Tab-separated table of C-alpha atoms and ligand atoms in Angstrom:
chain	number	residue	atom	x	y	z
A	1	UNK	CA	7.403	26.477	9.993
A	2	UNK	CA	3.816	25.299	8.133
A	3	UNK	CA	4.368	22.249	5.743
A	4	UNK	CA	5.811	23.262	2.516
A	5	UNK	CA	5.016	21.423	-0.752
A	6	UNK	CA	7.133	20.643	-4.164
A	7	UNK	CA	5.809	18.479	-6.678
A	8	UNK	CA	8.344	15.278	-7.785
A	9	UNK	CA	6.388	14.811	-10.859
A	10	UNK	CA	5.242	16.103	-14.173
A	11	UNK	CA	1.430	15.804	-13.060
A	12	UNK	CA	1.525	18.647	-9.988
A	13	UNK	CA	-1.616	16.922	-8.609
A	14	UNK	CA	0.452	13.527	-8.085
A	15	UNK	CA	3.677	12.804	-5.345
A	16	UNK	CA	5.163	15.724	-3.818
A	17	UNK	CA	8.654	16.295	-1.405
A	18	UNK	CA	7.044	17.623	2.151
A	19	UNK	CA	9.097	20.356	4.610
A	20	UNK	CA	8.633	22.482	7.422
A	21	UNK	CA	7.468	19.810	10.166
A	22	UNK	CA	9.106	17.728	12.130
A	23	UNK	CA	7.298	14.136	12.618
A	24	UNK	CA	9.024	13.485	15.624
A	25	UNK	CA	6.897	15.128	18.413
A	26	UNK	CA	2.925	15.722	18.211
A	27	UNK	CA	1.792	18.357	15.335
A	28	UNK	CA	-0.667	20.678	15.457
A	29	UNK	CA	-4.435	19.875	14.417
A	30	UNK	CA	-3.775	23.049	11.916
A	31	UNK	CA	-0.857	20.496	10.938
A	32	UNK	CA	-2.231	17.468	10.157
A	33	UNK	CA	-5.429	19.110	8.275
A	34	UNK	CA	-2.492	20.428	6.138
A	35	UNK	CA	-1.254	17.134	5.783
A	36	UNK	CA	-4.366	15.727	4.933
A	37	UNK	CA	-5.664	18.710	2.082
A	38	UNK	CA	-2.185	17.703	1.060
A	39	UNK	CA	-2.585	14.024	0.552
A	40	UNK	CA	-6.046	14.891	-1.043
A	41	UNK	CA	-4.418	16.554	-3.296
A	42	UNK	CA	-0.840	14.586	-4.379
A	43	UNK	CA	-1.935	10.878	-3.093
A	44	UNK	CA	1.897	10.218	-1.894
A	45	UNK	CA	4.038	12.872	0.351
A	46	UNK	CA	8.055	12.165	0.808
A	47	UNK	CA	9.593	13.445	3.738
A	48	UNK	CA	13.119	13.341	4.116
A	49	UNK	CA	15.741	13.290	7.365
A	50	UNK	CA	12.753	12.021	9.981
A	51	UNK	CA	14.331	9.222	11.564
A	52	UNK	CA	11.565	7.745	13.617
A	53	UNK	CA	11.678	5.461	16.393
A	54	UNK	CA	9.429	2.728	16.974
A	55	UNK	CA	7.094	4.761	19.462
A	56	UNK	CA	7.894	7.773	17.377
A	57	UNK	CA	6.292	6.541	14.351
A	58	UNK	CA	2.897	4.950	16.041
A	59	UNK	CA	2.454	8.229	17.641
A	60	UNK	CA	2.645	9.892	14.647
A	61	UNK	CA	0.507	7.362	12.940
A	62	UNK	CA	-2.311	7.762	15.542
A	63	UNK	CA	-2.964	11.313	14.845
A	64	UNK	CA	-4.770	10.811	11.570
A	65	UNK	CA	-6.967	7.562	12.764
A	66	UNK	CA	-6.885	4.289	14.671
A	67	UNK	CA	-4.422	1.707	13.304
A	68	UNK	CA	-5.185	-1.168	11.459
A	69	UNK	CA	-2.698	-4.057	11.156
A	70	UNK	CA	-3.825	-5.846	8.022
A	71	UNK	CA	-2.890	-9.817	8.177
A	72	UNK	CA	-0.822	-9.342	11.048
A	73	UNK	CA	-3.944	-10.097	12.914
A	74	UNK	CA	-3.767	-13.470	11.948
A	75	UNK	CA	-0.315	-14.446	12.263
A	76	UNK	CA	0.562	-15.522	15.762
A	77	UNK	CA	4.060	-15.694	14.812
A	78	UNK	CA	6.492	-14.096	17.257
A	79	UNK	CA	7.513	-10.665	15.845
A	80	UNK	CA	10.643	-9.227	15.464
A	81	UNK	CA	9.302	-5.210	16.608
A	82	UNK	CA	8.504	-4.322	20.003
A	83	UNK	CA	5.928	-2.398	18.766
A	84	UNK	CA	2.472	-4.426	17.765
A	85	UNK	CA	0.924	-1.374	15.581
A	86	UNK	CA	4.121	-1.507	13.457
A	87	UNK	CA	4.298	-3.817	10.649
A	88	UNK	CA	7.971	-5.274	9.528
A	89	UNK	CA	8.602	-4.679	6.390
A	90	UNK	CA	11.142	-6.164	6.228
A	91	UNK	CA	13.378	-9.623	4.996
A	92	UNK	CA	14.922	-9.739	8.646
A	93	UNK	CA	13.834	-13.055	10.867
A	94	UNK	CA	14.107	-13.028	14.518
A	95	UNK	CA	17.894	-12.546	14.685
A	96	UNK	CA	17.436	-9.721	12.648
A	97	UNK	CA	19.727	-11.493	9.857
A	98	UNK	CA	18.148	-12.280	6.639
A	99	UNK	CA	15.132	-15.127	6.297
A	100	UNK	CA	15.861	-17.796	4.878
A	101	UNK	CA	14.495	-17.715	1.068
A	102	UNK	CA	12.121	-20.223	0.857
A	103	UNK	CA	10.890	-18.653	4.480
A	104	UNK	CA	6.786	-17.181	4.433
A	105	UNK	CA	8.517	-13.923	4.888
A	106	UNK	CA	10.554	-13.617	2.064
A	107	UNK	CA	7.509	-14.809	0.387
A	108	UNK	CA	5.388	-12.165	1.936
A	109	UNK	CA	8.329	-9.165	1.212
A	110	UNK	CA	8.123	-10.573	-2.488
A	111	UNK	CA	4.130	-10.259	-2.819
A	112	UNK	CA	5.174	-6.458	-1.840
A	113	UNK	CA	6.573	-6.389	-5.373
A	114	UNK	CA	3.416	-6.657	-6.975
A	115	UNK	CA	1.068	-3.823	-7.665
A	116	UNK	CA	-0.979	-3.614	-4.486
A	117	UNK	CA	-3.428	-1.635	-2.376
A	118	UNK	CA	-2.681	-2.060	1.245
A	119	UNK	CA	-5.443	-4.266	2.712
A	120	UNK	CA	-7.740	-4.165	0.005
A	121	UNK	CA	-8.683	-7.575	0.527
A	122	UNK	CA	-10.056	-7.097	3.840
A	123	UNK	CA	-13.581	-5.966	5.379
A	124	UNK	CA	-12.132	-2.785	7.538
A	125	UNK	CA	-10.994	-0.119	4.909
A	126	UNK	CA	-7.560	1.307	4.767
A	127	UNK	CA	-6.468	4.800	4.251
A	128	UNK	CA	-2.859	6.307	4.531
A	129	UNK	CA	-0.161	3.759	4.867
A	130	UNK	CA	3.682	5.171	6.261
A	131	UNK	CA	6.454	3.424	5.682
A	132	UNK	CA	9.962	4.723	7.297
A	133	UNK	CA	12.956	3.462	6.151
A	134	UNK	CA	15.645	2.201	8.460
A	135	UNK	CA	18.353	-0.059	6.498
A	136	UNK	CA	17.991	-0.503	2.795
A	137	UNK	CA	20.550	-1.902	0.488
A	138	UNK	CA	23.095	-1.667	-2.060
A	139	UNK	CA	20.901	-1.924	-5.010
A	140	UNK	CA	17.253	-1.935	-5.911
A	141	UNK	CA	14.391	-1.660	-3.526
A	142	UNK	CA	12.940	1.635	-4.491
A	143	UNK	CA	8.988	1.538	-4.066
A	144	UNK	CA	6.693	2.608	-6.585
A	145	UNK	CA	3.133	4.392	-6.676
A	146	UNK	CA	0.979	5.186	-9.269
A	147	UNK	CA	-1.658	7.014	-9.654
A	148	UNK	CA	-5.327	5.591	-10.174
A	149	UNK	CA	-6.813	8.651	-10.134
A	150	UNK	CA	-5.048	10.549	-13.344
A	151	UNK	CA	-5.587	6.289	-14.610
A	152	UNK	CA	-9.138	6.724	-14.161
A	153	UNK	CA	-9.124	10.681	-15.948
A	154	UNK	CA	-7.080	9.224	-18.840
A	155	UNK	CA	-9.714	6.450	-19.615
A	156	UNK	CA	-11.650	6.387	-22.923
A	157	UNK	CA	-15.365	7.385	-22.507
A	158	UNK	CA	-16.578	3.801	-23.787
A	159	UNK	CA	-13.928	2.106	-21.060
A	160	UNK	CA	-15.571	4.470	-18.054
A	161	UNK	CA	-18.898	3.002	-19.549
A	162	UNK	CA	-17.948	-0.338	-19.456
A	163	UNK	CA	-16.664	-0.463	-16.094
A	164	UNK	CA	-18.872	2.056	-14.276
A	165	UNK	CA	-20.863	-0.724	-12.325
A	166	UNK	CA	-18.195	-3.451	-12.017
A	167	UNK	CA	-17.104	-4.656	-8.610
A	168	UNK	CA	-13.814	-6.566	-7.994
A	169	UNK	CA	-13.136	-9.192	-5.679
A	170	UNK	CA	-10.216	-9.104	-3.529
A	171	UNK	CA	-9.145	-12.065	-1.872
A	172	UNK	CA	-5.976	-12.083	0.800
A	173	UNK	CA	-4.428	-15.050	-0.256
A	174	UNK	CA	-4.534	-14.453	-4.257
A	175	UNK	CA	-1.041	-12.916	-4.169
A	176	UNK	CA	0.400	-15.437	-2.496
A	177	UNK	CA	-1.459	-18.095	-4.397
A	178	UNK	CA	0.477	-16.374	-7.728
A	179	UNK	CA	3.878	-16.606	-6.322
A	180	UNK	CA	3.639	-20.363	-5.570
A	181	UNK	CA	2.411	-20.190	-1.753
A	182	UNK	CA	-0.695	-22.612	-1.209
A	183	UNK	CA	-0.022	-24.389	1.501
A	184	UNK	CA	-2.608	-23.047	3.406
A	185	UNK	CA	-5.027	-25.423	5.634
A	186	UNK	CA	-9.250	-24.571	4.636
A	187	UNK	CA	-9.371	-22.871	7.388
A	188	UNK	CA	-6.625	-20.738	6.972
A	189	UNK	CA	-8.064	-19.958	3.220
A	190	UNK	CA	-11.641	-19.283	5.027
A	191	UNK	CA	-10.409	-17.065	7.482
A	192	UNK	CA	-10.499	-13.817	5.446
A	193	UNK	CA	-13.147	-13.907	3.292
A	194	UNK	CA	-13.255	-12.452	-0.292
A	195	UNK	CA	-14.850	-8.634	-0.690
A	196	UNK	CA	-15.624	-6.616	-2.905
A	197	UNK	CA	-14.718	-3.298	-4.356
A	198	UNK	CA	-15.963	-0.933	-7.194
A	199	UNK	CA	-13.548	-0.715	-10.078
A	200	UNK	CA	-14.499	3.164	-9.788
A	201	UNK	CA	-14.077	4.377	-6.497
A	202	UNK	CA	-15.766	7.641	-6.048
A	203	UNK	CA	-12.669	9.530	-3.341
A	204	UNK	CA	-14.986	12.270	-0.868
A	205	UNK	CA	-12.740	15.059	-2.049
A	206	UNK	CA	-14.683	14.675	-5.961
A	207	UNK	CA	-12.422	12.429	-7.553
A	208	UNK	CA	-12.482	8.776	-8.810
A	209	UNK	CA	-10.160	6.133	-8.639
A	210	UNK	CA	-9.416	3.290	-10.912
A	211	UNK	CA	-9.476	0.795	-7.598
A	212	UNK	CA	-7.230	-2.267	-9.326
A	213	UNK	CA	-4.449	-3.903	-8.032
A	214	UNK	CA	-2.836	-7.946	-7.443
A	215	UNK	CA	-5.434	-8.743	-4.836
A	216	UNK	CA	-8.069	-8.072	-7.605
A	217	UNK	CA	-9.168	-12.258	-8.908
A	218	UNK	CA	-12.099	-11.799	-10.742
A	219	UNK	CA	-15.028	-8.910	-11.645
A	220	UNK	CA	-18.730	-10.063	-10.400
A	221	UNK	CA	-20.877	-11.143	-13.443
A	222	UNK	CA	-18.121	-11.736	-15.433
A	223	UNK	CA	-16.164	-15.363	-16.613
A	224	UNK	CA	-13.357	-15.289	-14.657
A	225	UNK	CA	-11.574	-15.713	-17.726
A	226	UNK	CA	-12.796	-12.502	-18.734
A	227	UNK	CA	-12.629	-10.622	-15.475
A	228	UNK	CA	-9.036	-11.369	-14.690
A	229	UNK	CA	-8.073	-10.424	-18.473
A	230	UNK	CA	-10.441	-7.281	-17.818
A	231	UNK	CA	-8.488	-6.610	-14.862
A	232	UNK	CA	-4.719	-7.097	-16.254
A	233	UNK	CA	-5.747	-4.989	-18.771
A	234	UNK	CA	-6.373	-2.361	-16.340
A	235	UNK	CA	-3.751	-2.947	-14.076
A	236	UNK	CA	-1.303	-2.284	-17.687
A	237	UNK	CA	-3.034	0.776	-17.856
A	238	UNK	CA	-2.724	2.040	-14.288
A	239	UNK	CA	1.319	1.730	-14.365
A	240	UNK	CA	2.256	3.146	-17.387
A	241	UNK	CA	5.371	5.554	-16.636
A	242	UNK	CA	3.152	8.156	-16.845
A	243	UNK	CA	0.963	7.517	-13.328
A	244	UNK	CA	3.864	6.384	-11.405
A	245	UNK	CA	6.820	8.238	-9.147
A	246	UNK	CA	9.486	5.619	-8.178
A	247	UNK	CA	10.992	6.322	-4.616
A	248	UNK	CA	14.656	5.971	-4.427
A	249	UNK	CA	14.691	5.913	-0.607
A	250	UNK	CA	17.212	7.080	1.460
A	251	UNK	CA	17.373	6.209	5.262
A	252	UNK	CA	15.240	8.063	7.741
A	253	UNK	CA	12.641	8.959	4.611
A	254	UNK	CA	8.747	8.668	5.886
A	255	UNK	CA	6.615	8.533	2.469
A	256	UNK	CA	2.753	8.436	3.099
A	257	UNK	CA	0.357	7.363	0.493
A	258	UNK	CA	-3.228	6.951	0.126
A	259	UNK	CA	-4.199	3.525	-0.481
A	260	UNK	CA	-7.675	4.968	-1.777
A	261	UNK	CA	-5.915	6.341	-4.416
A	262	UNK	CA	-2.632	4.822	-5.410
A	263	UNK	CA	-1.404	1.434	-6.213
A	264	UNK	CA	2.220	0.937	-4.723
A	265	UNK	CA	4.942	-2.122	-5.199
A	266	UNK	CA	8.842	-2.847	-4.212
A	267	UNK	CA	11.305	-3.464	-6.795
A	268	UNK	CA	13.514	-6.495	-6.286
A	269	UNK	CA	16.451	-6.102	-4.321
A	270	UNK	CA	19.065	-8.481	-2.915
A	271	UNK	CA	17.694	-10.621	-0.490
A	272	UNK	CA	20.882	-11.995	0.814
A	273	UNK	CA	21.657	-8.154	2.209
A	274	UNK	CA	19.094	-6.273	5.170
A	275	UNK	CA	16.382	-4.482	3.638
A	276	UNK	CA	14.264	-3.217	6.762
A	277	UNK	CA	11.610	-0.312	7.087
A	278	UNK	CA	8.334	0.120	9.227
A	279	UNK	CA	4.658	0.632	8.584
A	280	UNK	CA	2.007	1.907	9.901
A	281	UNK	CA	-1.109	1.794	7.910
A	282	UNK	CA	-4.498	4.155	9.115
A	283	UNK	CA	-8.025	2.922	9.537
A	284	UNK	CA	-10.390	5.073	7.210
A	285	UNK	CA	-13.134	5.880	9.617
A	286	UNK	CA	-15.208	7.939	7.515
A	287	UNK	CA	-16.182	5.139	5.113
A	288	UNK	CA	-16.626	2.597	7.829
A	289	UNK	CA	-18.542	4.763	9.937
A	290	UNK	CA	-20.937	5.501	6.270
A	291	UNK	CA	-20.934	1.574	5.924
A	292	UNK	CA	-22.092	1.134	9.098
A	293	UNK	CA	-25.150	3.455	8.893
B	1	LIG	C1	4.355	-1.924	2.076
B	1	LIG	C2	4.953	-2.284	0.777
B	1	LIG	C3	6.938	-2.095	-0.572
B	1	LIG	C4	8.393	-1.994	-0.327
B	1	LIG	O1	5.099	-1.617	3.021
B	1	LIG	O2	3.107	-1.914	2.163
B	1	LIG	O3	4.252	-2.727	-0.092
B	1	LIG	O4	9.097	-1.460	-1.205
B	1	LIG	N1	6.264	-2.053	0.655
B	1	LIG	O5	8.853	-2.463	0.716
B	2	LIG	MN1	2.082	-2.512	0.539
């Protein structure tokens, strides 16, 4: 069966439910260029009842690009999966029982709750993230998206003047920084530096972005005082109800988004119960390989 499409929101061009294909075992190359028109297209694809496992999901992952594993890099912490391409999402510590709360994971799970790129902050550039639910709990948690592309549309003509040459910087640590997390040696702080993104990012398939998000501190050539209100302002914009589709997951959902195109956050949850899903987030080659040149 070929991947069937139905929108899950009012704008048909935004998140959409996805059938016909089982994840499980390789797809075609037909397949994934289906998959990919389609996340051209609605930015965020649900599909439901595709329980992966570990090796499952990476395989899957592979097919549309090499892996890229964000600040795991860094961490040499001990990790809970067997799997190093997967990232834990999750508030589980090595005994897979809930961290402690004051623990750097718990910290890290709450930075997911702010409005976020994946990796923006770092030199490689990201492209699809997939996150797969595996045990989620009795209330809150859903995961939100919203779209900075219909953002960008909706913008007044004098706003789309204003910011047609900005860059952002996006610095690794500035989330963390916000929730109260500094204890971070110089070297720690030095060890992914700052870059920089335009606020309009022009998407190869003839669309632009509104590229905001938390790892956003301050707009080149501005006051920081007026870049970060600059980009609040934005960020306000980018999640009205309007641009976003709130995912009430269920267990064995996958849900793939572009982080070219979407800004995505967790909603709070209780800690004290497991919350646990896995992602895998893809390299995007074709701007790294036009960097490069
Ligand atoms: C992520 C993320 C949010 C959530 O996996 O990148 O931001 O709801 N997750 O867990
Ligand atoms: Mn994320």
């Amino acid at each position: 069966m070929p991947l069937n499409l139905a929108p899950l929101t009012a704008d048909p061009e935004f998140a959409a439910l996805a059938t016909g294909l089982d994840l499980s075992c390789p797809i075609s190359a037909s397949d994934i260029a289906a998959i990919d028109a389609a996340m051209d297209c609605h930015a965020v694809l649900v599909f439901r009842g595709q329980p992966l496992g570990q090796a499952e999901q990476v395989a899957f992952a592979e097919q549309f690009g090499p892996l890229d594993l964000g600040l795991k890099r860094l961490k040499k912490q001990p990790e809970r999966l067997e799997k190093a391409e997967l990232m834990d999402i999750s508030n589980l510590d090595l005994d897979g029982r809930p961290a402690a709360r004051d623990s750097r994971k718990v910290v890290s799970n709450i930075a997911n709750q702010l409005w976020h790129s994946d990796s923006s902050f770092q030199a490689t550039p990201v492209k699809y993230s997939m996150l797969s639910a595996v045990r989620l709990t009795s209330w809150g948690g859903a995961t939100e998206f919203a779209d900075l592309r219909a953002a960008y549309d909706a913008l007044d003509a004098r706003m789309k003047a204003e910011i047609a040459a900005l860059q952002a910087e996006h610095f690794a640590l500035h989330s963390r920084f916000m929730l109260g997390d500094d204890d971070y040696t110089p070297e720690q702080r030095d060890q992914i530096p700052p870059v920089l993104w335009p606020l309009v990012r022009e998407l190869p398939y003839g669309r632009s972005a509104l590229f905001v998000g938390v790892h956003a501190r301050a707009i080149q050539g501005l006051t920081l005082a007026e870049g970060r209100m600059l980009l609040m302002d934005l960020l306000e914009h980018v999640t009205q109800p309007r641009f976003v589709y709130a995912h009430e997951w269920q267990v064995g959902d996958l849900v793939i988004w572009d982080n070219r195109a979407t800004v995505h956050r967790g909603r709070r949850y209780d800690m004290a119960e497991p919350r646990e899903l896995r992602r895998t987030t893809t390299v995007d080659v074709q701007l790294a390989a036009s960097r490069a040149a």
